[in-house]
Amino acid sequence: IGDADLNLTAWAFVALMKGDPLIYAGQEIGAQRKPDLFEKSAINWSKGDLNLEKQMRDLIRLRKQYIKADSPYKIVMADDKKQVIVYRHGPLVAFFNFSKDPFIFKAHGARTILAGGLVATPSGFILEPKHFGVIK
């Protein structure tokens, strides 16, 4: 995905859902290439985005810390018009805004923002366009 924010949001969507995520070689540094599953393909690691790699690693740590194989998983909201999806996995609630507009909402009982681009306000939360957020 050419958009860095959307790329990370899509990765977070997969990384925190039920099942094990797959990382294509070079995806963790934002390599701009088509993955080839059957041919050897060199990756230029020196031109990679190390911040993206760190954020992906942090999501894997979050997953390992809070999500177990038998953790309950439930889609809480999927709004095609707003291009927002929310799911609960174990004790985590993950919000994904795939739109071009901020998503403003309230989350009762939320205590801690663990990852992503959520901003807490006195009246609730704001999730910027093409960003994700994880709360506990």
PDB file of C-alpha atoms in Angstrom:
ATOM      1  CA  ILE A   1       0.000   0.000   0.000  1.00  0.00           C
ATOM      2  CA  GLY A   2       1.627   3.227  -1.114  1.00  0.00           C
ATOM      3  CA  ASP A   3       0.149   5.385   1.672  1.00  0.00           C
ATOM      4  CA  ALA A   4       2.257   4.938   4.849  1.00  0.00           C
ATOM      5  CA  ASP A   5      -0.615   5.644   7.274  1.00  0.00           C
ATOM      6  CA  LEU A   6      -3.024   3.358   5.454  1.00  0.00           C
ATOM      7  CA  ASN A   7      -0.343   0.674   5.188  1.00  0.00           C
ATOM      8  CA  LEU A   8       0.148   0.639   8.960  1.00  0.00           C
ATOM      9  CA  THR A   9      -3.620   0.703   9.589  1.00  0.00           C
ATOM     10  CA  ALA A  10      -4.148  -2.261   7.261  1.00  0.00           C
ATOM     11  CA  TRP A  11      -1.312  -4.119   9.018  1.00  0.00           C
ATOM     12  CA  ALA A  12      -2.822  -3.391  12.452  1.00  0.00           C
ATOM     13  CA  PHE A  13      -6.204  -4.624  11.209  1.00  0.00           C
ATOM     14  CA  VAL A  14      -4.696  -7.993  10.283  1.00  0.00           C
ATOM     15  CA  ALA A  15      -2.233  -8.208  13.173  1.00  0.00           C
ATOM     16  CA  LEU A  16      -4.835  -7.841  15.913  1.00  0.00           C
ATOM     17  CA  MET A  17      -7.658  -9.941  14.511  1.00  0.00           C
ATOM     18  CA  LYS A  18      -8.252 -13.648  15.073  1.00  0.00           C
ATOM     19  CA  GLY A  19      -5.622 -15.900  13.503  1.00  0.00           C
ATOM     20  CA  ASP A  20      -1.939 -15.343  12.881  1.00  0.00           C
ATOM     21  CA  PRO A  21      -0.759 -12.416  10.740  1.00  0.00           C
ATOM     22  CA  LEU A  22       1.505 -12.878   7.736  1.00  0.00           C
ATOM     23  CA  ILE A  23       4.342 -10.493   6.953  1.00  0.00           C
ATOM     24  CA  TYR A  24       5.666 -10.531   3.406  1.00  0.00           C
ATOM     25  CA  ALA A  25       9.423 -10.006   3.190  1.00  0.00           C
ATOM     26  CA  GLY A  26      10.071  -6.281   3.141  1.00  0.00           C
ATOM     27  CA  GLN A  27       6.569  -5.308   4.268  1.00  0.00           C
ATOM     28  CA  GLU A  28       7.932  -4.389   7.694  1.00  0.00           C
ATOM     29  CA  ILE A  29      10.056  -1.607   6.176  1.00  0.00           C
ATOM     30  CA  GLY A  30       7.543  -0.451   3.571  1.00  0.00           C
ATOM     31  CA  ALA A  31       9.403  -1.963   0.624  1.00  0.00           C
ATOM     32  CA  GLN A  32       7.745  -0.864  -2.610  1.00  0.00           C
ATOM     33  CA  ARG A  33       7.680  -4.128  -4.494  1.00  0.00           C
ATOM     34  CA  LYS A  34       5.248  -6.842  -5.390  1.00  0.00           C
ATOM     35  CA  PRO A  35       5.771  -9.914  -3.214  1.00  0.00           C
ATOM     36  CA  ASP A  36       6.752 -13.016  -5.128  1.00  0.00           C
ATOM     37  CA  LEU A  37       6.024 -16.249  -3.328  1.00  0.00           C
ATOM     38  CA  PHE A  38       7.960 -18.499  -5.690  1.00  0.00           C
ATOM     39  CA  GLU A  39      11.006 -16.541  -6.857  1.00  0.00           C
ATOM     40  CA  LYS A  40      13.889 -15.062  -4.916  1.00  0.00           C
ATOM     41  CA  SER A  41      13.510 -11.301  -4.674  1.00  0.00           C
ATOM     42  CA  ALA A  42      16.128  -9.031  -3.102  1.00  0.00           C
ATOM     43  CA  ILE A  43      15.070  -6.420  -0.572  1.00  0.00           C
ATOM     44  CA  ASN A  44      16.952  -3.165  -0.171  1.00  0.00           C
ATOM     45  CA  TRP A  45      16.955  -2.981   3.627  1.00  0.00           C
ATOM     46  CA  SER A  46      18.981   0.260   3.685  1.00  0.00           C
ATOM     47  CA  LYS A  47      16.069   2.216   2.153  1.00  0.00           C
ATOM     48  CA  GLY A  48      13.495   0.913   4.601  1.00  0.00           C
ATOM     49  CA  ASP A  49      11.276   2.754   7.039  1.00  0.00           C
ATOM     50  CA  LEU A  50      12.575   1.653  10.438  1.00  0.00           C
ATOM     51  CA  ASN A  51       9.741   3.505  12.192  1.00  0.00           C
ATOM     52  CA  LEU A  52       7.234   1.269  10.396  1.00  0.00           C
ATOM     53  CA  GLU A  53       9.198  -1.809  11.460  1.00  0.00           C
ATOM     54  CA  LYS A  54       9.152  -0.613  15.081  1.00  0.00           C
ATOM     55  CA  GLN A  55       5.402   0.049  15.006  1.00  0.00           C
ATOM     56  CA  MET A  56       4.725  -3.383  13.523  1.00  0.00           C
ATOM     57  CA  ARG A  57       6.935  -4.995  16.176  1.00  0.00           C
ATOM     58  CA  ASP A  58       5.065  -3.073  18.897  1.00  0.00           C
ATOM     59  CA  LEU A  59       1.733  -4.419  17.585  1.00  0.00           C
ATOM     60  CA  ILE A  60       3.056  -7.979  17.692  1.00  0.00           C
ATOM     61  CA  ARG A  61       4.163  -7.416  21.307  1.00  0.00           C
ATOM     62  CA  LEU A  62       0.722  -6.034  22.140  1.00  0.00           C
ATOM     63  CA  ARG A  63      -0.871  -9.084  20.561  1.00  0.00           C
ATOM     64  CA  LYS A  64       1.377 -11.467  22.496  1.00  0.00           C
ATOM     65  CA  GLN A  65       0.706  -9.647  25.768  1.00  0.00           C
ATOM     66  CA  TYR A  66      -3.085  -9.422  25.584  1.00  0.00           C
ATOM     67  CA  ILE A  67      -4.446 -11.911  23.043  1.00  0.00           C
ATOM     68  CA  LYS A  68      -4.453 -15.663  23.644  1.00  0.00           C
ATOM     69  CA  ALA A  69      -5.447 -18.440  21.239  1.00  0.00           C
ATOM     70  CA  ASP A  70      -8.852 -18.739  22.906  1.00  0.00           C
ATOM     71  CA  SER A  71      -9.489 -15.005  23.412  1.00  0.00           C
ATOM     72  CA  PRO A  72     -13.006 -14.049  22.390  1.00  0.00           C
ATOM     73  CA  TYR A  73     -13.294 -12.081  19.150  1.00  0.00           C
ATOM     74  CA  LYS A  74     -16.290 -10.007  18.121  1.00  0.00           C
ATOM     75  CA  ILE A  75     -16.936  -7.348  15.506  1.00  0.00           C
ATOM     76  CA  VAL A  76     -18.508  -4.464  17.397  1.00  0.00           C
ATOM     77  CA  MET A  77     -19.206  -2.137  14.482  1.00  0.00           C
ATOM     78  CA  ALA A  78     -18.715  -2.149  10.734  1.00  0.00           C
ATOM     79  CA  ASP A  79     -19.931   0.976   8.960  1.00  0.00           C
ATOM     80  CA  ASP A  80     -19.430   0.930   5.192  1.00  0.00           C
ATOM     81  CA  LYS A  81     -20.534   4.530   4.790  1.00  0.00           C
ATOM     82  CA  LYS A  82     -18.065   5.848   7.383  1.00  0.00           C
ATOM     83  CA  GLN A  83     -15.436   3.258   6.373  1.00  0.00           C
ATOM     84  CA  VAL A  84     -14.858   2.372  10.008  1.00  0.00           C
ATOM     85  CA  ILE A  85     -14.620  -1.030  11.656  1.00  0.00           C
ATOM     86  CA  VAL A  86     -14.285  -1.824  15.349  1.00  0.00           C
ATOM     87  CA  TYR A  87     -13.637  -5.194  16.911  1.00  0.00           C
ATOM     88  CA  ARG A  88     -12.972  -6.552  20.370  1.00  0.00           C
ATOM     89  CA  HIS A  89     -10.316  -9.212  20.741  1.00  0.00           C
ATOM     90  CA  GLY A  90      -9.720 -10.361  24.286  1.00  0.00           C
ATOM     91  CA  PRO A  91      -9.446  -7.261  26.501  1.00  0.00           C
ATOM     92  CA  LEU A  92      -8.550  -5.022  23.539  1.00  0.00           C
ATOM     93  CA  VAL A  93     -10.874  -2.903  21.424  1.00  0.00           C
ATOM     94  CA  ALA A  94      -9.384  -1.968  18.057  1.00  0.00           C
ATOM     95  CA  PHE A  95     -10.697   0.906  15.913  1.00  0.00           C
ATOM     96  CA  PHE A  96      -9.859   1.311  12.213  1.00  0.00           C
ATOM     97  CA  ASN A  97     -10.675   4.411  10.196  1.00  0.00           C
ATOM     98  CA  PHE A  98     -10.144   3.735   6.490  1.00  0.00           C
ATOM     99  CA  SER A  99     -11.868   6.964   5.451  1.00  0.00           C
ATOM    100  CA  LYS A 100     -10.678  10.478   4.655  1.00  0.00           C
ATOM    101  CA  ASP A 101     -12.593  11.963   7.605  1.00  0.00           C
ATOM    102  CA  PRO A 102     -11.950  11.901  11.356  1.00  0.00           C
ATOM    103  CA  PHE A 103     -14.049   9.409  13.334  1.00  0.00           C
ATOM    104  CA  ILE A 104     -15.357  10.869  16.593  1.00  0.00           C
ATOM    105  CA  PHE A 105     -16.819   8.525  19.205  1.00  0.00           C
ATOM    106  CA  LYS A 106     -17.289   7.685  22.870  1.00  0.00           C
ATOM    107  CA  ALA A 107     -15.997   4.453  24.416  1.00  0.00           C
ATOM    108  CA  HIS A 108     -17.398   3.945  27.884  1.00  0.00           C
ATOM    109  CA  GLY A 109     -15.118   2.021  30.218  1.00  0.00           C
ATOM    110  CA  ALA A 110     -11.992   2.645  28.158  1.00  0.00           C
ATOM    111  CA  ARG A 111      -9.070   3.294  30.445  1.00  0.00           C
ATOM    112  CA  THR A 112      -5.905   3.155  28.421  1.00  0.00           C
ATOM    113  CA  ILE A 113      -4.881   3.981  24.850  1.00  0.00           C
ATOM    114  CA  LEU A 114      -2.333   1.301  23.968  1.00  0.00           C
ATOM    115  CA  ALA A 115      -1.471   2.025  20.339  1.00  0.00           C
ATOM    116  CA  GLY A 116      -2.272   4.006  17.253  1.00  0.00           C
ATOM    117  CA  GLY A 117      -3.554   7.470  16.521  1.00  0.00           C
ATOM    118  CA  LEU A 118      -6.380   7.873  18.989  1.00  0.00           C
ATOM    119  CA  VAL A 119      -6.680  11.240  20.680  1.00  0.00           C
ATOM    120  CA  ALA A 120      -8.621  11.475  23.950  1.00  0.00           C
ATOM    121  CA  THR A 121     -10.784  14.552  24.405  1.00  0.00           C
ATOM    122  CA  PRO A 122     -13.094  15.527  27.297  1.00  0.00           C
ATOM    123  CA  SER A 123     -16.091  14.367  25.234  1.00  0.00           C
ATOM    124  CA  GLY A 124     -14.640  11.130  23.803  1.00  0.00           C
ATOM    125  CA  PHE A 125     -12.063  10.074  21.235  1.00  0.00           C
ATOM    126  CA  ILE A 126     -10.977  11.217  17.799  1.00  0.00           C
ATOM    127  CA  LEU A 127      -9.448   8.799  15.313  1.00  0.00           C
ATOM    128  CA  GLU A 128      -7.759  10.562  12.433  1.00  0.00           C
ATOM    129  CA  PRO A 129      -8.331   9.465   8.815  1.00  0.00           C
ATOM    130  CA  LYS A 130      -6.432   6.353   7.687  1.00  0.00           C
ATOM    131  CA  HIS A 131      -5.402   5.584  11.284  1.00  0.00           C
ATOM    132  CA  PHE A 132      -6.118   2.937  13.877  1.00  0.00           C
ATOM    133  CA  GLY A 133      -6.301   2.929  17.650  1.00  0.00           C
ATOM    134  CA  VAL A 134      -6.284   0.290  20.364  1.00  0.00           C
ATOM    135  CA  ILE A 135      -7.729   0.720  23.835  1.00  0.00           C
ATOM    136  CA  LYS A 136      -8.046  -1.503  26.863  1.00  0.00           C
TER     137      LYS A 136
END
